[in-house]
PDB file of C-alpha atoms (C1' of nucleotides) in Angstrom:
ATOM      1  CA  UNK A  29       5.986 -27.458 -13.719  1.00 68.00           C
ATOM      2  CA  UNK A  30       8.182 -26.112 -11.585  1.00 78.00           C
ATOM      3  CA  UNK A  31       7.987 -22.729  -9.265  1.00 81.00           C
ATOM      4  CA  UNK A  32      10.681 -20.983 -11.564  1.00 86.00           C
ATOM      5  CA  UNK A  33       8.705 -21.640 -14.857  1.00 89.00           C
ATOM      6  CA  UNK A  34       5.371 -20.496 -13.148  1.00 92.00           C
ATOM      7  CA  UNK A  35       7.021 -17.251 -12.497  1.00 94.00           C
ATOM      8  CA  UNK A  36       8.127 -17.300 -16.260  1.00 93.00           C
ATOM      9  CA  UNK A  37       5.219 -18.299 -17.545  1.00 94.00           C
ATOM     10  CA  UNK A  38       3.116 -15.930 -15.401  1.00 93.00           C
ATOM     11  CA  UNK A  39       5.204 -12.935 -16.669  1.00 93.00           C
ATOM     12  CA  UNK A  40       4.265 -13.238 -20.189  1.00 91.00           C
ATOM     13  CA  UNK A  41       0.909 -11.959 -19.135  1.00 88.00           C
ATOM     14  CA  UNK A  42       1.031  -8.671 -17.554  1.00 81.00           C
ATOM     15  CA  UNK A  43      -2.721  -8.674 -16.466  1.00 80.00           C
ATOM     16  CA  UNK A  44      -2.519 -11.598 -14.410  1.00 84.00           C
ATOM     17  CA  UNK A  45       1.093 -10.503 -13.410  1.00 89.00           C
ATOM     18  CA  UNK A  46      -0.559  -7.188 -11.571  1.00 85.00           C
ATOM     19  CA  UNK A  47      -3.286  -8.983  -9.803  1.00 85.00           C
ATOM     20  CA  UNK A  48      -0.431 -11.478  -8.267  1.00 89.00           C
ATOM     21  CA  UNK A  49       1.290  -8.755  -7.156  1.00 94.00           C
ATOM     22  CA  UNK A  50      -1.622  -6.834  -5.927  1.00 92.00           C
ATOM     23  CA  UNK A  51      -2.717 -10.139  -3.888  1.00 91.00           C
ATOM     24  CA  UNK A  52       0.713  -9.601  -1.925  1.00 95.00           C
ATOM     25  CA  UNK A  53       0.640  -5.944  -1.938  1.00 96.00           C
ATOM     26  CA  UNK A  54      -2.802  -6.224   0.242  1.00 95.00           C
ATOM     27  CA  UNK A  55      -1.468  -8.557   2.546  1.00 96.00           C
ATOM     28  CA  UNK A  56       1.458  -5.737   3.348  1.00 96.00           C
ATOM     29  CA  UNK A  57      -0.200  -2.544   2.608  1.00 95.00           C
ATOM     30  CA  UNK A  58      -1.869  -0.284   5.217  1.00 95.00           C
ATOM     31  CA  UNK A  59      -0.101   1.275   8.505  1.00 96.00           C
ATOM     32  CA  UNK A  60      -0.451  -2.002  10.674  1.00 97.00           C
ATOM     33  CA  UNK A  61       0.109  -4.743   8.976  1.00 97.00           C
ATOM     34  CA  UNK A  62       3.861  -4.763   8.623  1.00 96.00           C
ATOM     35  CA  UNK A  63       4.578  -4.217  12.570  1.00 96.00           C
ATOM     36  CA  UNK A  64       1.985  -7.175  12.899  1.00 98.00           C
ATOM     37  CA  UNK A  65       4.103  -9.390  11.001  1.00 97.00           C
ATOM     38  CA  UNK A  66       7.611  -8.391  11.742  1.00 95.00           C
ATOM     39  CA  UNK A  67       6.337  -8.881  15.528  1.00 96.00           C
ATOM     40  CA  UNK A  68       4.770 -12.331  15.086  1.00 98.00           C
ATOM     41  CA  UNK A  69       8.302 -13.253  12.863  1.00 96.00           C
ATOM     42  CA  UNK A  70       9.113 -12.983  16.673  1.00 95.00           C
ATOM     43  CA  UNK A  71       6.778 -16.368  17.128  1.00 97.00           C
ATOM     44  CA  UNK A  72       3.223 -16.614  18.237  1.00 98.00           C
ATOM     45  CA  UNK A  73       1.678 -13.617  20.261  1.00 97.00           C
ATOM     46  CA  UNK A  74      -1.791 -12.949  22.369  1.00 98.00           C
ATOM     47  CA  UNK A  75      -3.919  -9.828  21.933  1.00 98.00           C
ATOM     48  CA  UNK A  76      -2.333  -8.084  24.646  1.00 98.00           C
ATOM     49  CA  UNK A  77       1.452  -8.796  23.954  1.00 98.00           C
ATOM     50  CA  UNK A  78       0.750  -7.469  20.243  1.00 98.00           C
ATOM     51  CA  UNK A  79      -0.865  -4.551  21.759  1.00 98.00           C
ATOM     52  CA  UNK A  80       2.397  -4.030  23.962  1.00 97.00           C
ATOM     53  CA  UNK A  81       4.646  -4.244  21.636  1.00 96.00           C
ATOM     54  CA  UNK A  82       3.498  -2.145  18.340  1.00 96.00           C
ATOM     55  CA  UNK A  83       3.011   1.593  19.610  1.00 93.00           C
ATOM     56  CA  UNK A  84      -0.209   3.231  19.640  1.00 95.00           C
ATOM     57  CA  UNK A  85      -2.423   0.690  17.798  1.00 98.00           C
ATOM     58  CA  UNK A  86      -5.734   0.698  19.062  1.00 98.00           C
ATOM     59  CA  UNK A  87      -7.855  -2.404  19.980  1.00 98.00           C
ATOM     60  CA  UNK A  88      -9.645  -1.717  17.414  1.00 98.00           C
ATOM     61  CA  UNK A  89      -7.089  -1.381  14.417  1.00 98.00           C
ATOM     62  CA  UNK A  90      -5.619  -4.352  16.050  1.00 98.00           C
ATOM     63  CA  UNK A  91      -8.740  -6.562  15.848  1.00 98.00           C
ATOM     64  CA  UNK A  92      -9.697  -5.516  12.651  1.00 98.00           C
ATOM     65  CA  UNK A  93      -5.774  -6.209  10.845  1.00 98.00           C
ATOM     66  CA  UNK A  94      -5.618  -9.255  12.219  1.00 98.00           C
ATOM     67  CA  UNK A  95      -9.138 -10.580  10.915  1.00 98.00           C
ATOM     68  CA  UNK A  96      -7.666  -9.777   7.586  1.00 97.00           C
ATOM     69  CA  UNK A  97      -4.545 -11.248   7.750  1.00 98.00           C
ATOM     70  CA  UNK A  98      -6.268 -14.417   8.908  1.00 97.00           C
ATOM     71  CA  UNK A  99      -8.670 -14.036   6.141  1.00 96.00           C
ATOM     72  CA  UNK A 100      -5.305 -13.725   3.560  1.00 96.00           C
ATOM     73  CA  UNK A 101      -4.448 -16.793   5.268  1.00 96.00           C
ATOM     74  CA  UNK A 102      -1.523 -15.371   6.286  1.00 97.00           C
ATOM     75  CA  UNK A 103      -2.447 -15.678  10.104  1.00 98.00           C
ATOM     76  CA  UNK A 104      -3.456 -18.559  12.071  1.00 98.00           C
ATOM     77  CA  UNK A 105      -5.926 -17.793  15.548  1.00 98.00           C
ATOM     78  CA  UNK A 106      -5.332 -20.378  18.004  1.00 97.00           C
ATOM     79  CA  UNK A 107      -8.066 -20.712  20.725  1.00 97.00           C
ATOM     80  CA  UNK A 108      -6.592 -23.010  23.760  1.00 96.00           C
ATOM     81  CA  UNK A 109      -9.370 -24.137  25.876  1.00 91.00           C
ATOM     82  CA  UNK A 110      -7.597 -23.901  29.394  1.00 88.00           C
ATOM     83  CA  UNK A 111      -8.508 -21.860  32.257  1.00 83.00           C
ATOM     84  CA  UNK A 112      -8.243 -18.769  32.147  1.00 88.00           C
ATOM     85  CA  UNK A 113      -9.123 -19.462  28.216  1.00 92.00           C
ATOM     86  CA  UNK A 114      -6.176 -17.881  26.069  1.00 96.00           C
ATOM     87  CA  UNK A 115      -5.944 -17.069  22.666  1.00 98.00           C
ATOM     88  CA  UNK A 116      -2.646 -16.628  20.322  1.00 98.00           C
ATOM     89  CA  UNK A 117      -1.940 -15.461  17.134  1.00 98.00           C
ATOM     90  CA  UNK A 118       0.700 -16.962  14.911  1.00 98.00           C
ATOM     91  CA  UNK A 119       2.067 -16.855  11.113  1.00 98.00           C
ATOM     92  CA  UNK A 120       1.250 -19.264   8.741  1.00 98.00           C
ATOM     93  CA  UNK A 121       3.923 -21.045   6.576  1.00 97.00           C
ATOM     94  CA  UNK A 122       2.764 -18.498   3.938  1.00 97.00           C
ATOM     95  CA  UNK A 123       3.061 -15.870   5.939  1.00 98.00           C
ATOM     96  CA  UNK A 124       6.686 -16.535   7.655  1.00 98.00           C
ATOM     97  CA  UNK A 125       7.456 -16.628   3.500  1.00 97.00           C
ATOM     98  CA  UNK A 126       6.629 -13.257   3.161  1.00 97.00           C
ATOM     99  CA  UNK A 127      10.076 -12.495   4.577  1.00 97.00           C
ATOM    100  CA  UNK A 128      11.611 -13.257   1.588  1.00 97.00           C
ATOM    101  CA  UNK A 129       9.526 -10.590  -0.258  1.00 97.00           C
ATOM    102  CA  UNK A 130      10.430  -8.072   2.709  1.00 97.00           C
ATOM    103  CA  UNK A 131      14.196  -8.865   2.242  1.00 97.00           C
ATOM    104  CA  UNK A 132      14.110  -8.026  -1.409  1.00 97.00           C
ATOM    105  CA  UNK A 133      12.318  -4.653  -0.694  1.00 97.00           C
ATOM    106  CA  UNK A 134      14.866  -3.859   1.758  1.00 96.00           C
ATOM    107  CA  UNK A 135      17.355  -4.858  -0.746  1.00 96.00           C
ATOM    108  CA  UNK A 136      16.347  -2.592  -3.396  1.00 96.00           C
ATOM    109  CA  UNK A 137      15.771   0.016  -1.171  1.00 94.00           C
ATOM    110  CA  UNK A 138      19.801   0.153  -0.144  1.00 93.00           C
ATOM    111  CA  UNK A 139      20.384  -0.261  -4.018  1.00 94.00           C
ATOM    112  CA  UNK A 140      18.191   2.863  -4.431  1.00 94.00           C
ATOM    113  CA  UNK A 141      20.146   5.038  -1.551  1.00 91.00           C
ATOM    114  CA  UNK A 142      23.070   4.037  -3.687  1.00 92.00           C
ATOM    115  CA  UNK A 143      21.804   5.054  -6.674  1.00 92.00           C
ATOM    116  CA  UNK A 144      20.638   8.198  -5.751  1.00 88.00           C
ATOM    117  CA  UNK A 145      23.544   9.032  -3.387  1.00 88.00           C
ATOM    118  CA  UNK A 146      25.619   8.599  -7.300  1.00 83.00           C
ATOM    119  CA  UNK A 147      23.503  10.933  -9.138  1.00 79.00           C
ATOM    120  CA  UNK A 148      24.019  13.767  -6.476  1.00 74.00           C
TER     121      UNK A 148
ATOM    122  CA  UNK B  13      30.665  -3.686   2.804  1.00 67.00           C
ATOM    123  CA  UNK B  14      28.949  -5.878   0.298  1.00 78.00           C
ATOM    124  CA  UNK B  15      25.455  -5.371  -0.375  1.00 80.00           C
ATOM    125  CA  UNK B  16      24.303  -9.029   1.180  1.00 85.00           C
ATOM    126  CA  UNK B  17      26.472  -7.202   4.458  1.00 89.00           C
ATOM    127  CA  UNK B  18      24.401  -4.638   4.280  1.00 92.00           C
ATOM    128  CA  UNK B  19      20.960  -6.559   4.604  1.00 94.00           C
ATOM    129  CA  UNK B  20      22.077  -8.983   7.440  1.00 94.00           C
ATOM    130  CA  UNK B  21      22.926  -5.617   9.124  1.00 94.00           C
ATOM    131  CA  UNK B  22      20.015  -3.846   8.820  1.00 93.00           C
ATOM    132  CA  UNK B  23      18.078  -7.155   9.276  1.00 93.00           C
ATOM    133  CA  UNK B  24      19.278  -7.110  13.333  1.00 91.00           C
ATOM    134  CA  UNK B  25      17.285  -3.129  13.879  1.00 88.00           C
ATOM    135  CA  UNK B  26      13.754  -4.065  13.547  1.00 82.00           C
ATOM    136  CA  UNK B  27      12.896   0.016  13.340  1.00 80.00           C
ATOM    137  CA  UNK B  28      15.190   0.380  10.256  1.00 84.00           C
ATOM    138  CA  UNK B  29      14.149  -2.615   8.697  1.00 89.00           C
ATOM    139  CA  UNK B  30      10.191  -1.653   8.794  1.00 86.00           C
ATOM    140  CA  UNK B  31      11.577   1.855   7.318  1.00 85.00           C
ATOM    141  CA  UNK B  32      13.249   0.444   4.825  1.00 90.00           C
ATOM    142  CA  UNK B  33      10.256  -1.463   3.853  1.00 94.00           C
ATOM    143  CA  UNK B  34       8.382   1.194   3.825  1.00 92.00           C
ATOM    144  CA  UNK B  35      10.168   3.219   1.429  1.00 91.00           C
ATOM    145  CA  UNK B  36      10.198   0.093  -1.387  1.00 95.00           C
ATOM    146  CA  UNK B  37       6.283   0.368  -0.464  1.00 96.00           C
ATOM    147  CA  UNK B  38       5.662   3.599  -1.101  1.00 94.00           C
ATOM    148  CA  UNK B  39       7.068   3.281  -4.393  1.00 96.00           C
ATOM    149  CA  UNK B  40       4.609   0.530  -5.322  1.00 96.00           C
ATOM    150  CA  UNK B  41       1.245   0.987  -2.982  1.00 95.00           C
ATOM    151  CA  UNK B  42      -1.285   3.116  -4.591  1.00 95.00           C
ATOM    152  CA  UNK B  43      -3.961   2.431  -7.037  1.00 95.00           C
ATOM    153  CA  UNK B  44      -1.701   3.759 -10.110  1.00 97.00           C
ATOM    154  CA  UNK B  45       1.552   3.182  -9.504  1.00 97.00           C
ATOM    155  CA  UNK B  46       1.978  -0.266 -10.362  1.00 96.00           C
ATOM    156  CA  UNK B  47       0.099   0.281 -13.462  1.00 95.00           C
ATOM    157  CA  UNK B  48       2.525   3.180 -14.783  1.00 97.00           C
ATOM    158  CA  UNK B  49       5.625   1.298 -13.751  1.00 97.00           C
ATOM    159  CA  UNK B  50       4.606  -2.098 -15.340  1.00 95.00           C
ATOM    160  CA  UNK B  51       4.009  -0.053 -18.936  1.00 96.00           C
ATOM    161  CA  UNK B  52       7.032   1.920 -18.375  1.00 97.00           C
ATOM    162  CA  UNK B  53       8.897  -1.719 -18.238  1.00 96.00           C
ATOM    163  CA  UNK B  54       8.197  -1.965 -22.113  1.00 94.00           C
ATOM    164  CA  UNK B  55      10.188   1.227 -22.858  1.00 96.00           C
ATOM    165  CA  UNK B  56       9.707   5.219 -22.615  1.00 97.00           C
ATOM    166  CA  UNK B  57       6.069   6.915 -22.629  1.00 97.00           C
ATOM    167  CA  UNK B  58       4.607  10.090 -23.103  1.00 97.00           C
ATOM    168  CA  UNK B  59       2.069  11.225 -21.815  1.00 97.00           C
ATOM    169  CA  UNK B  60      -0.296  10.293 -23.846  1.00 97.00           C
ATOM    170  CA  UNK B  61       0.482   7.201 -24.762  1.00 97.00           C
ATOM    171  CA  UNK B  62       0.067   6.251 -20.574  1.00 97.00           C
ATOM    172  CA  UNK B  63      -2.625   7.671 -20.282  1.00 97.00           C
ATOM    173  CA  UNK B  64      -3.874   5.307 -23.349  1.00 96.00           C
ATOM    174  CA  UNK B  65      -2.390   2.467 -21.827  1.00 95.00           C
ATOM    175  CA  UNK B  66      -3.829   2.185 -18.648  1.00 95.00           C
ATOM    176  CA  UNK B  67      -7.537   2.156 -18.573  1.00 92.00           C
ATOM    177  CA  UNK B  68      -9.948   4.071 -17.186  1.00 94.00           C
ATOM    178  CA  UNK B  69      -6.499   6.915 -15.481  1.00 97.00           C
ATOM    179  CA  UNK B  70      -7.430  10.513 -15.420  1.00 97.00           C
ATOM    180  CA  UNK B  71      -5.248  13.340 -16.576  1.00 97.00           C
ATOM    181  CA  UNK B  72      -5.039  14.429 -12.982  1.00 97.00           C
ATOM    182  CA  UNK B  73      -4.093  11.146 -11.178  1.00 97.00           C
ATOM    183  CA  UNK B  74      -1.413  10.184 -14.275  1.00 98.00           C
ATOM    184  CA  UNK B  75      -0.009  13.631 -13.384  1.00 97.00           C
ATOM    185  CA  UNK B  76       0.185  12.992  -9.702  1.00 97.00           C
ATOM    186  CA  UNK B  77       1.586  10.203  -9.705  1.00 98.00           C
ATOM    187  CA  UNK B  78       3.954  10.749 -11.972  1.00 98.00           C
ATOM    188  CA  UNK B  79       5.175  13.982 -10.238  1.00 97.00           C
ATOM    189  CA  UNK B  80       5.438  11.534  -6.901  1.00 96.00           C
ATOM    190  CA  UNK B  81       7.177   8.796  -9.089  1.00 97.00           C
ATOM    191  CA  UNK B  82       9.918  11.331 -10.470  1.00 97.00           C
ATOM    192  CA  UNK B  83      10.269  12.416  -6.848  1.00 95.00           C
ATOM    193  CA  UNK B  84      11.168   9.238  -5.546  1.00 95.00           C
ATOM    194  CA  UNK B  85      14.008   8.428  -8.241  1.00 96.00           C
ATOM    195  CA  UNK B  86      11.943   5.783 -10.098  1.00 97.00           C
ATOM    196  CA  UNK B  87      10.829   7.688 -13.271  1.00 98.00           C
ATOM    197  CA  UNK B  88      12.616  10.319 -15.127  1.00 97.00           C
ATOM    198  CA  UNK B  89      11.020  13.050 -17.288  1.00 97.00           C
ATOM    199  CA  UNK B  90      12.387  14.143 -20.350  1.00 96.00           C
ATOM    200  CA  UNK B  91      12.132  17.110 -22.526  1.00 96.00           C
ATOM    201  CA  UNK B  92      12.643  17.325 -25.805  1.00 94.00           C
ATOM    202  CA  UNK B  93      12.976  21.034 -27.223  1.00 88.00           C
ATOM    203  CA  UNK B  94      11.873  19.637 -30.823  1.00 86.00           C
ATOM    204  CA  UNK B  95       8.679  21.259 -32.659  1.00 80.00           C
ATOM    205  CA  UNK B  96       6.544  20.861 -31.409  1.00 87.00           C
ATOM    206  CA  UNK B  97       7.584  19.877 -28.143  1.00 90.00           C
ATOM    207  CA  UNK B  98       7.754  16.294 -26.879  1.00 95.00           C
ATOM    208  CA  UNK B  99       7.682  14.571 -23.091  1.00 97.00           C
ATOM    209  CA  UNK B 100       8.680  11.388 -22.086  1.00 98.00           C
ATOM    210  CA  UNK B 101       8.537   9.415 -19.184  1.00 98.00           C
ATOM    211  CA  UNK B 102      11.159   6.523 -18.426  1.00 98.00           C
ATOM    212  CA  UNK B 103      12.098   4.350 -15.534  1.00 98.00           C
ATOM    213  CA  UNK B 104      15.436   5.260 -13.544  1.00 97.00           C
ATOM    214  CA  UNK B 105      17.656   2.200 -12.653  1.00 97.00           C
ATOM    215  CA  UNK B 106      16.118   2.062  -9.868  1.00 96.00           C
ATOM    216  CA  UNK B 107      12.995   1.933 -11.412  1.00 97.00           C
ATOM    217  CA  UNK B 108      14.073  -1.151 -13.506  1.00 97.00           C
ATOM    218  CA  UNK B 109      15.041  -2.541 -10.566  1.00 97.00           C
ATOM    219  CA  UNK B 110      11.291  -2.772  -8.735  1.00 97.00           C
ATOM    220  CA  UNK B 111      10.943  -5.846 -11.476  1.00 97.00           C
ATOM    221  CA  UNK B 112      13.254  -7.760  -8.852  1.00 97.00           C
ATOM    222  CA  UNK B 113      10.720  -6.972  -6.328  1.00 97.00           C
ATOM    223  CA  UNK B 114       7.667  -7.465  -8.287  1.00 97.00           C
ATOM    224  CA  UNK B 115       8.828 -10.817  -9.341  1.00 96.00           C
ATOM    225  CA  UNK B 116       9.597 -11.815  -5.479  1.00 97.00           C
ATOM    226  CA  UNK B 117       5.610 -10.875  -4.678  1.00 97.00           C
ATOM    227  CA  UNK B 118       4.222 -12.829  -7.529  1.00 96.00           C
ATOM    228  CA  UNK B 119       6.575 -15.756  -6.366  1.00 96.00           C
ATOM    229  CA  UNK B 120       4.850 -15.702  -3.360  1.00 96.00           C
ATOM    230  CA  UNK B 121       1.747 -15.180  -4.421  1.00 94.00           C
ATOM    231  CA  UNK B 122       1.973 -18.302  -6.229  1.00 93.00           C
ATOM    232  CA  UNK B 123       3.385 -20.422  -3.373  1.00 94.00           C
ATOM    233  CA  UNK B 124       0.692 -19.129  -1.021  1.00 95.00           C
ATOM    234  CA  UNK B 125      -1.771 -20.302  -3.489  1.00 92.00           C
ATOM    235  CA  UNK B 126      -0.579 -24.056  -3.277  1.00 92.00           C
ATOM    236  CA  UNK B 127      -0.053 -23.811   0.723  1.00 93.00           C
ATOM    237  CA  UNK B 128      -3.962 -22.562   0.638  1.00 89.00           C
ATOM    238  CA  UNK B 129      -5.046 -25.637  -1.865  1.00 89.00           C
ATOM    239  CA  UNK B 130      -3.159 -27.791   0.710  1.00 85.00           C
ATOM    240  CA  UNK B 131      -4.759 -26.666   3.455  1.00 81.00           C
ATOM    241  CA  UNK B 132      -8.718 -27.276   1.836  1.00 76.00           C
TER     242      UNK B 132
ATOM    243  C1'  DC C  14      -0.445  17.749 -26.265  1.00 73.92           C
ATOM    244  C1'  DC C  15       0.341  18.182 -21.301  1.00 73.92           C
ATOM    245  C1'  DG C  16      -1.320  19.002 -17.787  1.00 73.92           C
ATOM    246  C1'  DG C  17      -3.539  22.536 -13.491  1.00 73.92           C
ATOM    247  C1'  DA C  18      -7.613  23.907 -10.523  1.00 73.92           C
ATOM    248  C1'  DT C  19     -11.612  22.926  -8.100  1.00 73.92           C
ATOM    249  C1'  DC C  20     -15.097  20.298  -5.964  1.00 73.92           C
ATOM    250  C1'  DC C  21     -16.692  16.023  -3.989  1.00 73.92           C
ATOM    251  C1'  DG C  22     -17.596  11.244  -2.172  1.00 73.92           C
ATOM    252  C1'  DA C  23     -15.671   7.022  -0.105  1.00 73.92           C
ATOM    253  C1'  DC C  24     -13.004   4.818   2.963  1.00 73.92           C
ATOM    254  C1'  DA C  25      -8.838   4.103   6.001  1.00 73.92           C
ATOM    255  C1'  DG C  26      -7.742   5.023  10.316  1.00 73.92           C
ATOM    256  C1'  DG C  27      -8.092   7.520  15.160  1.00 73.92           C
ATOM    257  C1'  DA C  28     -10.479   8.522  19.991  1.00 73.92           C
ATOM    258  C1'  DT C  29     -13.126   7.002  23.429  1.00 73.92           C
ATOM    259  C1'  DA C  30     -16.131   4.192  25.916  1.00 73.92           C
ATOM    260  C1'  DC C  31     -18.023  -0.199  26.789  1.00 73.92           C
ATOM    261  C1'  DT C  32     -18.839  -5.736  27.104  1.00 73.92           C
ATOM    262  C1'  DG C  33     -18.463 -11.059  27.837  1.00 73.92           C
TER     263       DG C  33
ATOM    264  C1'  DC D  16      -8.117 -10.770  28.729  1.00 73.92           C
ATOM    265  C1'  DA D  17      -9.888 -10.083  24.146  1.00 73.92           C
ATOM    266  C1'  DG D  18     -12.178  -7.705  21.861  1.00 73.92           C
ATOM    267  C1'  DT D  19     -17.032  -4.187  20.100  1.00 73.92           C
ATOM    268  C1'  DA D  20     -19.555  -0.014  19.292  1.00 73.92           C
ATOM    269  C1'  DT D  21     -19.866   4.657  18.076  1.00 73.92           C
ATOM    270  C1'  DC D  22     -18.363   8.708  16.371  1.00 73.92           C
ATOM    271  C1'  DC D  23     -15.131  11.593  13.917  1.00 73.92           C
ATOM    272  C1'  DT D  24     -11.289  13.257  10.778  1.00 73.92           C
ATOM    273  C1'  DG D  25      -8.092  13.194   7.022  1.00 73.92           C
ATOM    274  C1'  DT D  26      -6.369  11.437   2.910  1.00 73.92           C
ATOM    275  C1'  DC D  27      -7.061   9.004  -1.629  1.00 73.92           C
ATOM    276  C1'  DG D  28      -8.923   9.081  -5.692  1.00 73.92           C
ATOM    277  C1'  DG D  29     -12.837  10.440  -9.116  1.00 73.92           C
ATOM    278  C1'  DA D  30     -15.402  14.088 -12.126  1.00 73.92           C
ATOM    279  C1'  DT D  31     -15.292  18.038 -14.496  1.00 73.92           C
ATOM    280  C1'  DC D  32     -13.658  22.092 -16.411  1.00 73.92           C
ATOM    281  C1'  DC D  33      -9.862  25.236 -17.705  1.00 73.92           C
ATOM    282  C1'  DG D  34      -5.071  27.028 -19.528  1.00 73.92           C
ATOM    283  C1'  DG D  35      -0.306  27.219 -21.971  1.00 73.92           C
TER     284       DG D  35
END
DNA sequence: CCGGATCCGACAGGATACTG
DNA sequence: CAGTATCCTGTCGGATCCGG
């Protein structure tokens, strides 16, 4: 079967069709978890550098988000064993994907300025 | 500009872009919304008949959400001054055009389930 | 029929300090 | 460097009752 008829076939059952789209609603929803990913699009990042780069996340919102996302298997950990030892955090294929989804809600969102600038 | 334009432009401000995907998300995150918006995809509601539809909802948080919904430009209220009176709720454009979205998430929802079984 | 008002618990998320 | 531990606050959502 492929991917296209999944997606048909999936829609003919709305139950199922809101728990798929819950599955990737959890794996963007929440304050942190979109800076996460939009800075590891960047490519692979240690503790620190994520830190740095998304304002005012705390160590411990930061440790926490990311255990998730590697959970959703949308994050990979990568321990190197070199001295000092260092530790980086990357997307998984499944998780660069998740672009695509971002595009489209970025998409509709300039369709819905449109539409709303034509009702005014 | 044409619309594609308008997302490779927006695609090169990181800021906008997480905006941008914010505002698509607050139209979908939420415990109810999805719910309301995938019964409203069959056709126009009253109250009522929601609040049938989707289990276990409370008068208050079918209100709520609602009001929030109408607010963004997704669903429309009507009133109709018949006797006795009669509400009903219907998706804006816009709001017909989340199923472009929605669609995008299950899609990959479904290939993140086959990169998972090919990582076991 | 279509909600509003009030009260309440649970949990996401923040502040700060500390550890291997 | 890469996180934990503890404590605290605010918002989300549920329960129940009330009004036009």
């Amino acid at each position: 079967m492929t991917e296209l008829a999944a997606l048909q076939d999936i829609k003919k059952c709305p139950r199922q069709y809101v728990l798929a789209v819950n599955d990737a609603l959890n794996v963007i929803s929440g304050k942190w978890k979109l800076p996460i990913i939009g800075t590891l699009l960047f490519g692979k990042c240690r503790f620190k550098e994520l830190q740095q780069n998304i304002e005012k996340i705390t160590p411990r919102m930061l440790s926490k988000e990311l255990k998730e996302l590697e959970l959703n298997g949308v994050v990979a950990r990568r321990v190197y064993d070199s001295t000092p030892i260092l530790i980086e955090y990357e997307l998984t294929p499944s998780g660069h994907n998740i672009l695509k989804v971002l595009d489209s809600m970025v998409q509709w969102g300039l369709d819905h300025r449109a539409e709303v600038m034509k009702a005014d």
